[in-house]
XYZ file of C-alpha atoms in Angstrom:
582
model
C 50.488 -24.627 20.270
C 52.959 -23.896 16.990
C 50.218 -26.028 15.132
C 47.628 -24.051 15.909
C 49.522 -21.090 15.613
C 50.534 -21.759 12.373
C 46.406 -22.385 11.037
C 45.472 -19.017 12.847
C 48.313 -17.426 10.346
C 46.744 -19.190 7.847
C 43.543 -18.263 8.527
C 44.080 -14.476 8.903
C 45.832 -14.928 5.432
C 43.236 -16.192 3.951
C 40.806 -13.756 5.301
C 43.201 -10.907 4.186
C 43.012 -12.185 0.636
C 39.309 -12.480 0.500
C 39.212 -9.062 1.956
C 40.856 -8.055 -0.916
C 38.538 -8.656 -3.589
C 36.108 -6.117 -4.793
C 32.894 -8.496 -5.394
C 33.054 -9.566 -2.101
C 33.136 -6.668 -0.428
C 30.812 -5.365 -2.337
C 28.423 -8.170 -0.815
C 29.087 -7.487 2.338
C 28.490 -3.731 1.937
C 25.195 -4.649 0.456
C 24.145 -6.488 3.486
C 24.847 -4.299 6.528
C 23.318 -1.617 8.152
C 23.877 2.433 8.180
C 26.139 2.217 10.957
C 27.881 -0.621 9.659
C 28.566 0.865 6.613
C 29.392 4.125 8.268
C 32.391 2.641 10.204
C 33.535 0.539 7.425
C 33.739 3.758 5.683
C 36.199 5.153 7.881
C 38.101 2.344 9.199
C 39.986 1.186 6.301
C 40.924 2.505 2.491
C 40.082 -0.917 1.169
C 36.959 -0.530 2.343
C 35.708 3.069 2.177
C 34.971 3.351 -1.858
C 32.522 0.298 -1.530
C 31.274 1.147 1.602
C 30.222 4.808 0.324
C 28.912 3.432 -2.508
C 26.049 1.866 -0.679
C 25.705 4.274 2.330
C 24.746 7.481 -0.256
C 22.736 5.301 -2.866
C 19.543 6.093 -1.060
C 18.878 9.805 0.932
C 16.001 10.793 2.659
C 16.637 14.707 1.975
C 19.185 17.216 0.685
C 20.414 17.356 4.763
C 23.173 14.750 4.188
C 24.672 16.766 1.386
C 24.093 19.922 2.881
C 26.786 18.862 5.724
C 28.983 17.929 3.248
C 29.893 21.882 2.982
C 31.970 23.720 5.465
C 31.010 24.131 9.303
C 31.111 27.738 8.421
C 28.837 27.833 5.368
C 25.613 26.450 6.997
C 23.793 26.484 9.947
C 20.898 24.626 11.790
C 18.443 26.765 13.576
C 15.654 25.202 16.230
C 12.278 26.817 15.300
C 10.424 24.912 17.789
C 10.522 21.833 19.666
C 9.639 19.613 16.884
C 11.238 21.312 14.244
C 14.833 22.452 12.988
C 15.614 24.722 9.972
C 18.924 24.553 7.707
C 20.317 27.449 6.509
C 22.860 28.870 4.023
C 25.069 31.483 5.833
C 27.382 33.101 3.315
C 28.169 32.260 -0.830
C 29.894 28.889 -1.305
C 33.128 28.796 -3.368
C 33.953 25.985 -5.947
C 36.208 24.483 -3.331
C 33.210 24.117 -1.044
C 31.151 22.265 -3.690
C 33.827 18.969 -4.019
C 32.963 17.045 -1.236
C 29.093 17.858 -2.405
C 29.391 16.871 -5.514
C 31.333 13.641 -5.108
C 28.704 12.441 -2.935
C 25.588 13.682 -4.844
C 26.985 11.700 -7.923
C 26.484 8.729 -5.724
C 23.191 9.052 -5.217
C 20.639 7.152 -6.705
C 17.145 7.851 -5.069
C 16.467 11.006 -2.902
C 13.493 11.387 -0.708
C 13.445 7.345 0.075
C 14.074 5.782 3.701
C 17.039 4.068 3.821
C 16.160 -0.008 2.092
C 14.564 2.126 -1.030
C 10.937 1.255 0.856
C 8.582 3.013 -1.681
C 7.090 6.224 -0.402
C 3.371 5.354 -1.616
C 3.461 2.881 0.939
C 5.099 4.838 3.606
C 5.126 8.469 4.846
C 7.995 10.686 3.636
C 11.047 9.904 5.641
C 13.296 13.329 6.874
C 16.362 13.470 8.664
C 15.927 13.955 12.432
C 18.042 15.412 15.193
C 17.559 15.546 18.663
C 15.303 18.623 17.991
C 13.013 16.329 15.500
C 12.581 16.895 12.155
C 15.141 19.139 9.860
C 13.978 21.184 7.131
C 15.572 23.124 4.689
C 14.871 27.061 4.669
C 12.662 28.050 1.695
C 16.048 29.965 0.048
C 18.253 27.227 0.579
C 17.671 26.292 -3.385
C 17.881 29.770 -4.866
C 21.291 30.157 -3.231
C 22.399 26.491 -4.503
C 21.782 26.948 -7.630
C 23.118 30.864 -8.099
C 26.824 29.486 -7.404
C 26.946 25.616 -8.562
C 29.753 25.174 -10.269
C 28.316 22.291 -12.336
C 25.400 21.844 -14.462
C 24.163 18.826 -13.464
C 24.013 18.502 -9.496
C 22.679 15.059 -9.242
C 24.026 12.963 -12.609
C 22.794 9.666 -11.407
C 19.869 10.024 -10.235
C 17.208 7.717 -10.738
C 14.402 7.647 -7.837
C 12.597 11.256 -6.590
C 10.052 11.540 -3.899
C 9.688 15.478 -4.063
C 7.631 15.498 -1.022
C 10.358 14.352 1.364
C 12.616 17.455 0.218
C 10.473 20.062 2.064
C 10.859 22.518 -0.703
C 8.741 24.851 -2.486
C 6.608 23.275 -5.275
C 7.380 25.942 -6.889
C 11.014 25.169 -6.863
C 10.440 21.748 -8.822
C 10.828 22.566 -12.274
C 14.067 23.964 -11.632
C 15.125 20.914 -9.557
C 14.478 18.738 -12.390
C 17.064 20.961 -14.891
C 19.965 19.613 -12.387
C 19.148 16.195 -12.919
C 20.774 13.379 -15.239
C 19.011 11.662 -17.839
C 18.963 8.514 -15.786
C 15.612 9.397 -14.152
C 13.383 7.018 -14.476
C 10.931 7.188 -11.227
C 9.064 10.702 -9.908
C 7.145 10.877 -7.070
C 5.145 14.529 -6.527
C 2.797 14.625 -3.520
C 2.763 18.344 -2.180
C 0.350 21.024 -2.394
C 0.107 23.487 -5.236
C 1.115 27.345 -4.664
C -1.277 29.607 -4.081
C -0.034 31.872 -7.565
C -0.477 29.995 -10.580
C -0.914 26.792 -9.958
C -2.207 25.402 -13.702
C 1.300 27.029 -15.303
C 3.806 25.931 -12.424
C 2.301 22.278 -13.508
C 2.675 22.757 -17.374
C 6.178 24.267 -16.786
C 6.569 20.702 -14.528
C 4.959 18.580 -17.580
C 7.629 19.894 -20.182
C 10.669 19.815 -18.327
C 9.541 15.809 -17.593
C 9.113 15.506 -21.678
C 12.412 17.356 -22.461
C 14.724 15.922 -19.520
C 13.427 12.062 -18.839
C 11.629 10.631 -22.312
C 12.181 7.098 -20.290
C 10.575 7.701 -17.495
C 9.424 4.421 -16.307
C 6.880 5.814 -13.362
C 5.336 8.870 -13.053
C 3.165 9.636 -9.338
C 1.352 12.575 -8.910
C -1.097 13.460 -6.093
C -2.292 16.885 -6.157
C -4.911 19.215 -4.297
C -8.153 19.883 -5.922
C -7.275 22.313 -8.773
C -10.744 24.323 -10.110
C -12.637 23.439 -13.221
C -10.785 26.289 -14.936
C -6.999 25.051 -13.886
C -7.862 21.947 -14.930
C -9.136 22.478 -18.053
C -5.364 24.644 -18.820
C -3.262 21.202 -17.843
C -5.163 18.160 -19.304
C -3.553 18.864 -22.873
C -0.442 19.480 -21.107
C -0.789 16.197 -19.466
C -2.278 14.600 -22.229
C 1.109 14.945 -24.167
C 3.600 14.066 -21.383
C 1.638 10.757 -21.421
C 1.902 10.024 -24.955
C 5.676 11.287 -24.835
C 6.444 9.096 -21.804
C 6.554 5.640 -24.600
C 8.418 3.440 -21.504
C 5.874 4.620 -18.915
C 5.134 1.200 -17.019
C 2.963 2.723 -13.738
C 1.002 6.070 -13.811
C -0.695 7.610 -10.899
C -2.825 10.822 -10.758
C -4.652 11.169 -7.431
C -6.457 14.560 -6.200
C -8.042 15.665 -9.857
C -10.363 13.667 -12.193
C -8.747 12.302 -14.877
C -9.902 13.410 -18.616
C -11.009 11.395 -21.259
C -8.142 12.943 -23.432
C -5.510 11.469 -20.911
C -7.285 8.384 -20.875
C -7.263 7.776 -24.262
C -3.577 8.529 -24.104
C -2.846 6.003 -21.741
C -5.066 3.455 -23.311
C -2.638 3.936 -26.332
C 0.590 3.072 -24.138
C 2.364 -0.523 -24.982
C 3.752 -0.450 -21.636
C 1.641 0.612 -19.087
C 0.800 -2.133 -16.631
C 0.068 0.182 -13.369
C -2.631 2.894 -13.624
C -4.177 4.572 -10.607
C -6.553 7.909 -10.966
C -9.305 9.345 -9.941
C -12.408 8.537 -11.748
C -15.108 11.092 -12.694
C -18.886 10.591 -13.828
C -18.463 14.072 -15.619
C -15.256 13.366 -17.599
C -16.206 10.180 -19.517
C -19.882 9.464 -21.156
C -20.675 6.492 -23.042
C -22.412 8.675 -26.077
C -18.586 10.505 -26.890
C -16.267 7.930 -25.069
C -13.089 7.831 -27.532
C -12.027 4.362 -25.324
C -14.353 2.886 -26.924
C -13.083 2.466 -30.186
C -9.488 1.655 -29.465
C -8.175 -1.812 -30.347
C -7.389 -3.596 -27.382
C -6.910 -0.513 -24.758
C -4.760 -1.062 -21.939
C -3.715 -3.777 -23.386
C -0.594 -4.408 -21.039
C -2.499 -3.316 -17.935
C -2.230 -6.032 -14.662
C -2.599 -3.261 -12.230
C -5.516 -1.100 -11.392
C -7.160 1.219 -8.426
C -9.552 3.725 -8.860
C -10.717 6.595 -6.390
C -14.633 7.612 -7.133
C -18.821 7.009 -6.885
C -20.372 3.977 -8.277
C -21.611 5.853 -10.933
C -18.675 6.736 -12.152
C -16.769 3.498 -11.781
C -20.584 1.963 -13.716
C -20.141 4.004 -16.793
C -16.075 3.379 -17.074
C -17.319 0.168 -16.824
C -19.131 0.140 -19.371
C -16.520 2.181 -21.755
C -13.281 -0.296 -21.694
C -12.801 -3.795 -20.883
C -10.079 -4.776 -18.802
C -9.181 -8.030 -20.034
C -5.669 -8.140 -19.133
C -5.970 -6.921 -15.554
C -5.157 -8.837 -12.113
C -5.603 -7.281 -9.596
C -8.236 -4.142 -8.649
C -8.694 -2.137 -5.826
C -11.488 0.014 -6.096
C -12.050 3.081 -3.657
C -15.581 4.030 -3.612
C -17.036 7.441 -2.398
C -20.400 8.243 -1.912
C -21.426 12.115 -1.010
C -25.479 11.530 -0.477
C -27.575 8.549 0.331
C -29.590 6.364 -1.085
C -26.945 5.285 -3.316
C -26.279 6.205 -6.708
C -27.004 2.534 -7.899
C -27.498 -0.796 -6.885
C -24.632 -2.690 -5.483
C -26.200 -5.719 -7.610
C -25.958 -3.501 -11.059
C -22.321 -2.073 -9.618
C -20.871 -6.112 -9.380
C -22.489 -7.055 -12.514
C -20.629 -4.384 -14.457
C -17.318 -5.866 -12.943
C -18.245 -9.045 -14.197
C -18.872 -7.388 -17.704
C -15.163 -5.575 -17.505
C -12.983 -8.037 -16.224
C -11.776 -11.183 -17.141
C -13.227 -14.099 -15.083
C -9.976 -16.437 -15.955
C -7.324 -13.559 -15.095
C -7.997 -11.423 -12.750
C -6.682 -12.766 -8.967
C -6.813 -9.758 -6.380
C -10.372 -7.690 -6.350
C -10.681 -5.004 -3.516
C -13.885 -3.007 -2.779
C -13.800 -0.408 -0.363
C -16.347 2.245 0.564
C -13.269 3.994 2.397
C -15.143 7.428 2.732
C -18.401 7.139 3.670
C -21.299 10.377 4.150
C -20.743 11.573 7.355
C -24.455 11.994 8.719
C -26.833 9.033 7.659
C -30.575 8.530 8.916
C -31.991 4.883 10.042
C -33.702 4.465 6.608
C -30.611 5.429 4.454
C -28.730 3.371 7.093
C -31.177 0.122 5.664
C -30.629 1.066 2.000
C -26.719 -0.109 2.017
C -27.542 -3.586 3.206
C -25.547 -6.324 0.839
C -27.123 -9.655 0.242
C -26.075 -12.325 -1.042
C -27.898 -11.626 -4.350
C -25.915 -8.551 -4.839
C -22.457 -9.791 -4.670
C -23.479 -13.241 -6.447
C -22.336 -11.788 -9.920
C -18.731 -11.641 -8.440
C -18.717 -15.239 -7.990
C -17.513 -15.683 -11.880
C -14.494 -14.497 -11.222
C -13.080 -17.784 -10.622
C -9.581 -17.387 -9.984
C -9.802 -15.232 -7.305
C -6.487 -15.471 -4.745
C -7.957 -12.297 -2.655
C -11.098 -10.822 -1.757
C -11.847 -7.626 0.122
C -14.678 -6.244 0.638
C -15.344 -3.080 2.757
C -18.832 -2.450 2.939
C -21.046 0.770 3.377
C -22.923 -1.026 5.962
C -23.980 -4.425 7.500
C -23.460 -7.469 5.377
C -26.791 -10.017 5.311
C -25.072 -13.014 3.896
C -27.049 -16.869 4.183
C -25.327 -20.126 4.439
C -25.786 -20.863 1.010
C -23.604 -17.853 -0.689
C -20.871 -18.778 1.582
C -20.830 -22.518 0.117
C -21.275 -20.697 -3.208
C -17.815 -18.612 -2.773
C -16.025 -21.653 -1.329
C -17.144 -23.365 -4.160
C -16.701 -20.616 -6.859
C -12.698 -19.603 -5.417
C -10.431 -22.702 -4.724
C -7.756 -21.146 -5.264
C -8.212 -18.193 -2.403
C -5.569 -17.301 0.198
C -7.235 -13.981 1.626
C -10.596 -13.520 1.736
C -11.841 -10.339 4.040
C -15.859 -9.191 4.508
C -16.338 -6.289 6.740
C -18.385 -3.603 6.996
C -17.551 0.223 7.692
C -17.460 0.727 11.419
C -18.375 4.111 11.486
C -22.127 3.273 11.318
C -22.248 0.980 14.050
C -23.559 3.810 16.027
C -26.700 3.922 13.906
C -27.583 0.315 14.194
C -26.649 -1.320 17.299
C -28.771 -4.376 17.118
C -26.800 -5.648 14.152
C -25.928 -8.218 13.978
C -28.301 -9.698 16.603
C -31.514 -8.056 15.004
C -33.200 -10.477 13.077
C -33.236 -8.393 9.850
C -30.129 -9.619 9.038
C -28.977 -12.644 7.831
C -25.580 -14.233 9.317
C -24.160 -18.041 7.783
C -23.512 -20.493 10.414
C -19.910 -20.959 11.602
C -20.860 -24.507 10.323
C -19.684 -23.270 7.040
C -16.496 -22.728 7.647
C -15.849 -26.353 6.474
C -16.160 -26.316 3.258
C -13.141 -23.410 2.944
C -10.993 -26.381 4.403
C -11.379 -29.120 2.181
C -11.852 -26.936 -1.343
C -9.764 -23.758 -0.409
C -6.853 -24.948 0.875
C -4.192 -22.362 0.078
C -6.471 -19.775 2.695
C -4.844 -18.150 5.148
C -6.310 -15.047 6.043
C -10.156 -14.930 6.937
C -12.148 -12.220 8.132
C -15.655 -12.992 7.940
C -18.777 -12.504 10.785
C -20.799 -15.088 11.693
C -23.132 -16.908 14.006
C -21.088 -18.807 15.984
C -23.374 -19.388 18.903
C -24.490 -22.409 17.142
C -23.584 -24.612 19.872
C -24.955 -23.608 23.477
C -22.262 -25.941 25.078
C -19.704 -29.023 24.216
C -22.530 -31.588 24.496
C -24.346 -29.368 21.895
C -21.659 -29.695 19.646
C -20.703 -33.089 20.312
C -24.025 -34.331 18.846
C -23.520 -32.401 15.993
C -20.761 -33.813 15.152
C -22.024 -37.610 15.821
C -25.352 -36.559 13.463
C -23.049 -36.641 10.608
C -23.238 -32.262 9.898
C -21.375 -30.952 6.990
C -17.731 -30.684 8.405
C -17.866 -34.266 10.343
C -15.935 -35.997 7.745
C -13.841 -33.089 7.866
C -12.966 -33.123 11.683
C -12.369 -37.086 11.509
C -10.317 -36.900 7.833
C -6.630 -35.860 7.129
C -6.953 -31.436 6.665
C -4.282 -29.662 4.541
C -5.730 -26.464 5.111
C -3.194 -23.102 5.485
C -5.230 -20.677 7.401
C -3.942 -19.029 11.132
C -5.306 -16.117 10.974
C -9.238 -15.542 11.943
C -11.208 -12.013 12.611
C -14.944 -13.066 13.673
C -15.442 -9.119 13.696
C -18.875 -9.035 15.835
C -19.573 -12.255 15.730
C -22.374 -13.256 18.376
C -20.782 -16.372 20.779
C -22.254 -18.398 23.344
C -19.897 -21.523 23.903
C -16.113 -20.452 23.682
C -15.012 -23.939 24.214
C -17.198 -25.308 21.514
C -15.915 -22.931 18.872
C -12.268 -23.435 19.755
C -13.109 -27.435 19.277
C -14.831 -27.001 15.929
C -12.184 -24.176 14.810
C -9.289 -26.242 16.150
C -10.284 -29.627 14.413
C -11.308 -27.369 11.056
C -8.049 -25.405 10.439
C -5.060 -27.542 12.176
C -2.381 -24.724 11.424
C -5.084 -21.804 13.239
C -2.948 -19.489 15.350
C -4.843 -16.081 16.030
C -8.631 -15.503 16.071
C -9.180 -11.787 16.339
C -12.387 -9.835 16.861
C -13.088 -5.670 17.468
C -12.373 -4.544 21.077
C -15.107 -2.822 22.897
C -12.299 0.193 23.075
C -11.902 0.490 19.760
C -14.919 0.652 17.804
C -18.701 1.211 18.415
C -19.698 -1.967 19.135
C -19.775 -2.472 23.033
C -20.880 -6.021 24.226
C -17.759 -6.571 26.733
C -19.137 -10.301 27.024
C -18.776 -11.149 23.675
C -15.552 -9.999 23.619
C -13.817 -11.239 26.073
C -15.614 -14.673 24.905
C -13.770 -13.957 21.700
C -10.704 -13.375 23.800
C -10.891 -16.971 25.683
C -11.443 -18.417 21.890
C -7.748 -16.144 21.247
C -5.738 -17.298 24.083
C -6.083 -21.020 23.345
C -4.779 -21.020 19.705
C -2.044 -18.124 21.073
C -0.468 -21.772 22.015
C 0.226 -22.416 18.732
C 1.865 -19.660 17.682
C 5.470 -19.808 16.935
C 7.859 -18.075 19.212
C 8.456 -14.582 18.168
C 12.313 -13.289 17.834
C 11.899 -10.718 20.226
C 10.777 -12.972 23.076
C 12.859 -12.952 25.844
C 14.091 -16.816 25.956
C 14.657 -16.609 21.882
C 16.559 -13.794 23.065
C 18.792 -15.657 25.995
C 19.166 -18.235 23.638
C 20.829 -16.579 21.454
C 22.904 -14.671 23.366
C 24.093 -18.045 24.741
C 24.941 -19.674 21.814
């Protein structure tokens, strides 16, 4: 018992002394949680600067820092259920400000859920009570910055999502006077005020230049200003772009995007994410200025573009892209029959991009018209002929393609694309449900062409990094096991295949509306395809238009077998036991 009293001494003083140094604990602040860090904060001295360090780097809103002031000089007021209002109840003193302004200096990016998670990918993330959301009263500013008693209220700073404030636009290009020069991302998505909208965002433009020269990324997405308003800020913008000479990512969503800012961001050495809104108006191959640049964009890897066909043909046509890796194209169309033919649209891709670079290409007709007839419904058919020109791009890791309507694809494009991308991990074909309504009989009606879920094969043995497919086909191929049984002793394409050693990746499946008619054939040709298979998905008759119950709850029998395979989640309750256990 002395023994092992004496190693427990040991051990505690060992602990102590690792306790003790800075870089460790610094690790170990990095790695917890916001209530970790919270009670590490106030449960020991050695612990608290570190601990603080991490638990103010990253704020959703000014609420935090609001508390920071005395009981007595603020107030929170329920509007509704939903909904609470912070309020400023008397003038602050300088002895008020200290505790604000040690903890502001700590911060690092405001407006961001707590992990930094970029707010382009996320909503806006605001404090909450038990009364839901908190929101600062439109005054609160105005009476912050009539008696700071410093000039700079946030020193540090380096991330702002402006949206996540819940502030007055008109309030941001004073907000942006109390910041350090360590800026170097802004994030504006908010609505423009109702008075002068065009000189609130040159007044915005300027203090960017003046305050933040290294600005590394710049997002802005705006309401639809008028021809006139835009017209006032393009030069505006047009000069914050060549001023910004780090800017690495640029986004202007909401308003077209002028040739003169183009032109300006062709120019940029850094650039390497652009995405704006592209307009058939703003750039025309007779004038273009792109055109003659030397190598434009020529650090670009990023790009995604909001617009028509047209608009994406004749930018197209203005700049290559030779540098770029991955796209993401978000197409619009207002009136049917389309502006131009899908086969033209892919050819001009071809044309613009590299076919050794680029990796990731994303096509989706996100917004389509709202009312369409039968015959316009016919007119945005793809064949195989029309995406056939995208088959050059042979380095292709992703596809995507979200199409305006129903997909006719044969047999031999699908060998084609297994063929043309070996190196694919995602490929995704679907078509816009929202017109399902208008064509039932698809994809039973014999206008339409579906491949064979025979050709499946061929993504096993040359595409063997795939793991994401989302594809409809025919898979009632086989009308039972027999069926496919002799199929498989006739020597078809994927025999070999079945009987051979597979390295293929992909577990995850969507056969969309895929017409079935043997579930336990498909889950014997899909098990013996793709070894590693773990989910099959298809479109719920709740969920969408599409309303053959029988196919989907064949689809669902196909599911529940390779639902075997998958690995057992965390959250199950045995993982859970287990663990608790050990």
């Amino acid at each position: 018992m002395k023994r092992l009293g004496i190693i427990a001494e040991d051990h505690i003083s060992i602990m102590s002394s690792i306790a003790g140094i800075p870089e460790i604990i610094s690790l170990v602040c990095e790695c917890a949680d916001h209530p970790t860090l919270a009670l590490m904060a106030r449960s020991s001295r050695i612990l608290h600067e570190a601990a603080i360090q991490v638990l103010w780097r990253i704020l959703p809103d000014l609420f935090p820092l609001i508390r920071c002031f005395p009981e007595d000089a603020w107030t929170l007021v329920q509007q509704d259920l939903y909904r609470s209002v912070v309020d400023i109840t008397r003038p602050l003193s300088s002895k008020d400000w200290t505790s604000f302004l040690k903890h502001s200096a700590l911060v690092r990016m405001l407006g961001y859920r707590p992990g930094g998670i970029p707010p382009s990918w996320y909503r806006p993330f605001a404090s909450h009570c038990g009364s839901g959301i908190i929101s600062l009263s439109h005054n609160v500013w105005d009476k912050l910055c009539l008696c700071r008693p410093a000039l700079l209220l946030f020193p540090t700073l380096r991330a702002l999502h402006w949206d996540s404030l819940h502030l007055p636009t008109i309030h941001l290009a004073p907000f942006l006077l109390h910041i350090g020069d360590c800026m170097r991302e802004i994030v504006i998505e908010d609505h423009m005020p109702q008075q002068d909208p065009a000189n609130m965002l040159v007044t915005v433009h300027r203090t960017i230049v003046n305050r933040f020269p290294h600005l590394h990324h710049l997002h802005v997405h705006q309401s639809q200003l008028g021809p006139q308003l835009w017209l006032t800020i393009q030069d505006s913008l047009a000069d914050l772009v060549r001023s910004l000479t780090s800017l690495v990512s640029f986004t202007w969503l909401g308003m077209p995007m002028s040739e003169t800012v183009l032109v300006a961001l062709a120019r940029s050495e850094t650039l390497s994410s652009l995405a704006f809104n592209l307009s058939s108006d703003a750039m025309r191959p007779r004038d273009a200025a792109l055109s003659t640049i030397n190598r434009p964009f020529r650090r670009l890897r990023y790009l995604k573009t909001y617009g028509t066909m047209q608009a994406h043909h004749i930018f197209s046509n203005t700049v290559h892209l030779l540098t770029v890796l991955e796209v993401c194209m978000k197409l619009s169309e207002a009136l049917l029959p389309l502006t131009m033919s899908f086969t033209a649209f892919s050819t001009s891709l071809q044309q613009q991009f590299c076919s050794s670079t680029l990796t990731v290409l994303k096509i989706d007709f996100s917004r389509p018209p709202m009312a369409i007839t039968g015959e316009e419904f016919e007119a945005t058919v793809l064949r195989s002929d029309d995406l056939r020109p995208l088959l050059a791009f042979t380095c292709l890791e992703s596809f995507t393609l979200i199409s305006l309507g129903p997909l006719s694809l044969d047999d031999t494009f699908i060998l084609e694309m297994a063929a043309a991308w070996p190196a694919l991990c995602t490929l995704t074909l679907n078509c816009s449900e929202c017109h399902f309504s208008l064509h039932t009989s698809w994809p039973d009606s014999s206008d339409f062409t579906l491949p064979s879920l025979r050709v499946l094969a061929p993504f096993a043995s040359r595409c063997t990094n795939l793991q994401d497919l989302s594809l409809c086909l025919n898979a009632a191929c086989w009308r039972d096991n027999e069926d496919f049984m002799r199929d498989v002793e006739l020597g078809g394409a994927y025999a070999e295949l079945i009987r051979g050693h597979n390295q293929c990746q992909l577990t995850t499946f969507c056969a969309n509306y895929s017409p079935i008619t043997s579930p336990e054939s498909v889950i014997m040709f899909l098990s013996c395809v793709f070894p590693k298979l773990a989910r099959v998905r298809s479109y719920s008759t709740s969920g969408s238009y599409w309303s053959d119950e029988k196919r989907y709850n064949a689809w669902q029998t196909v599911d529940n077998y390779f639902a075997l395979r998958r690995p057992r989640q965390p959250d199950d309750d045995s993982f859970s036991r287990m663990n608790r256990l050990s």
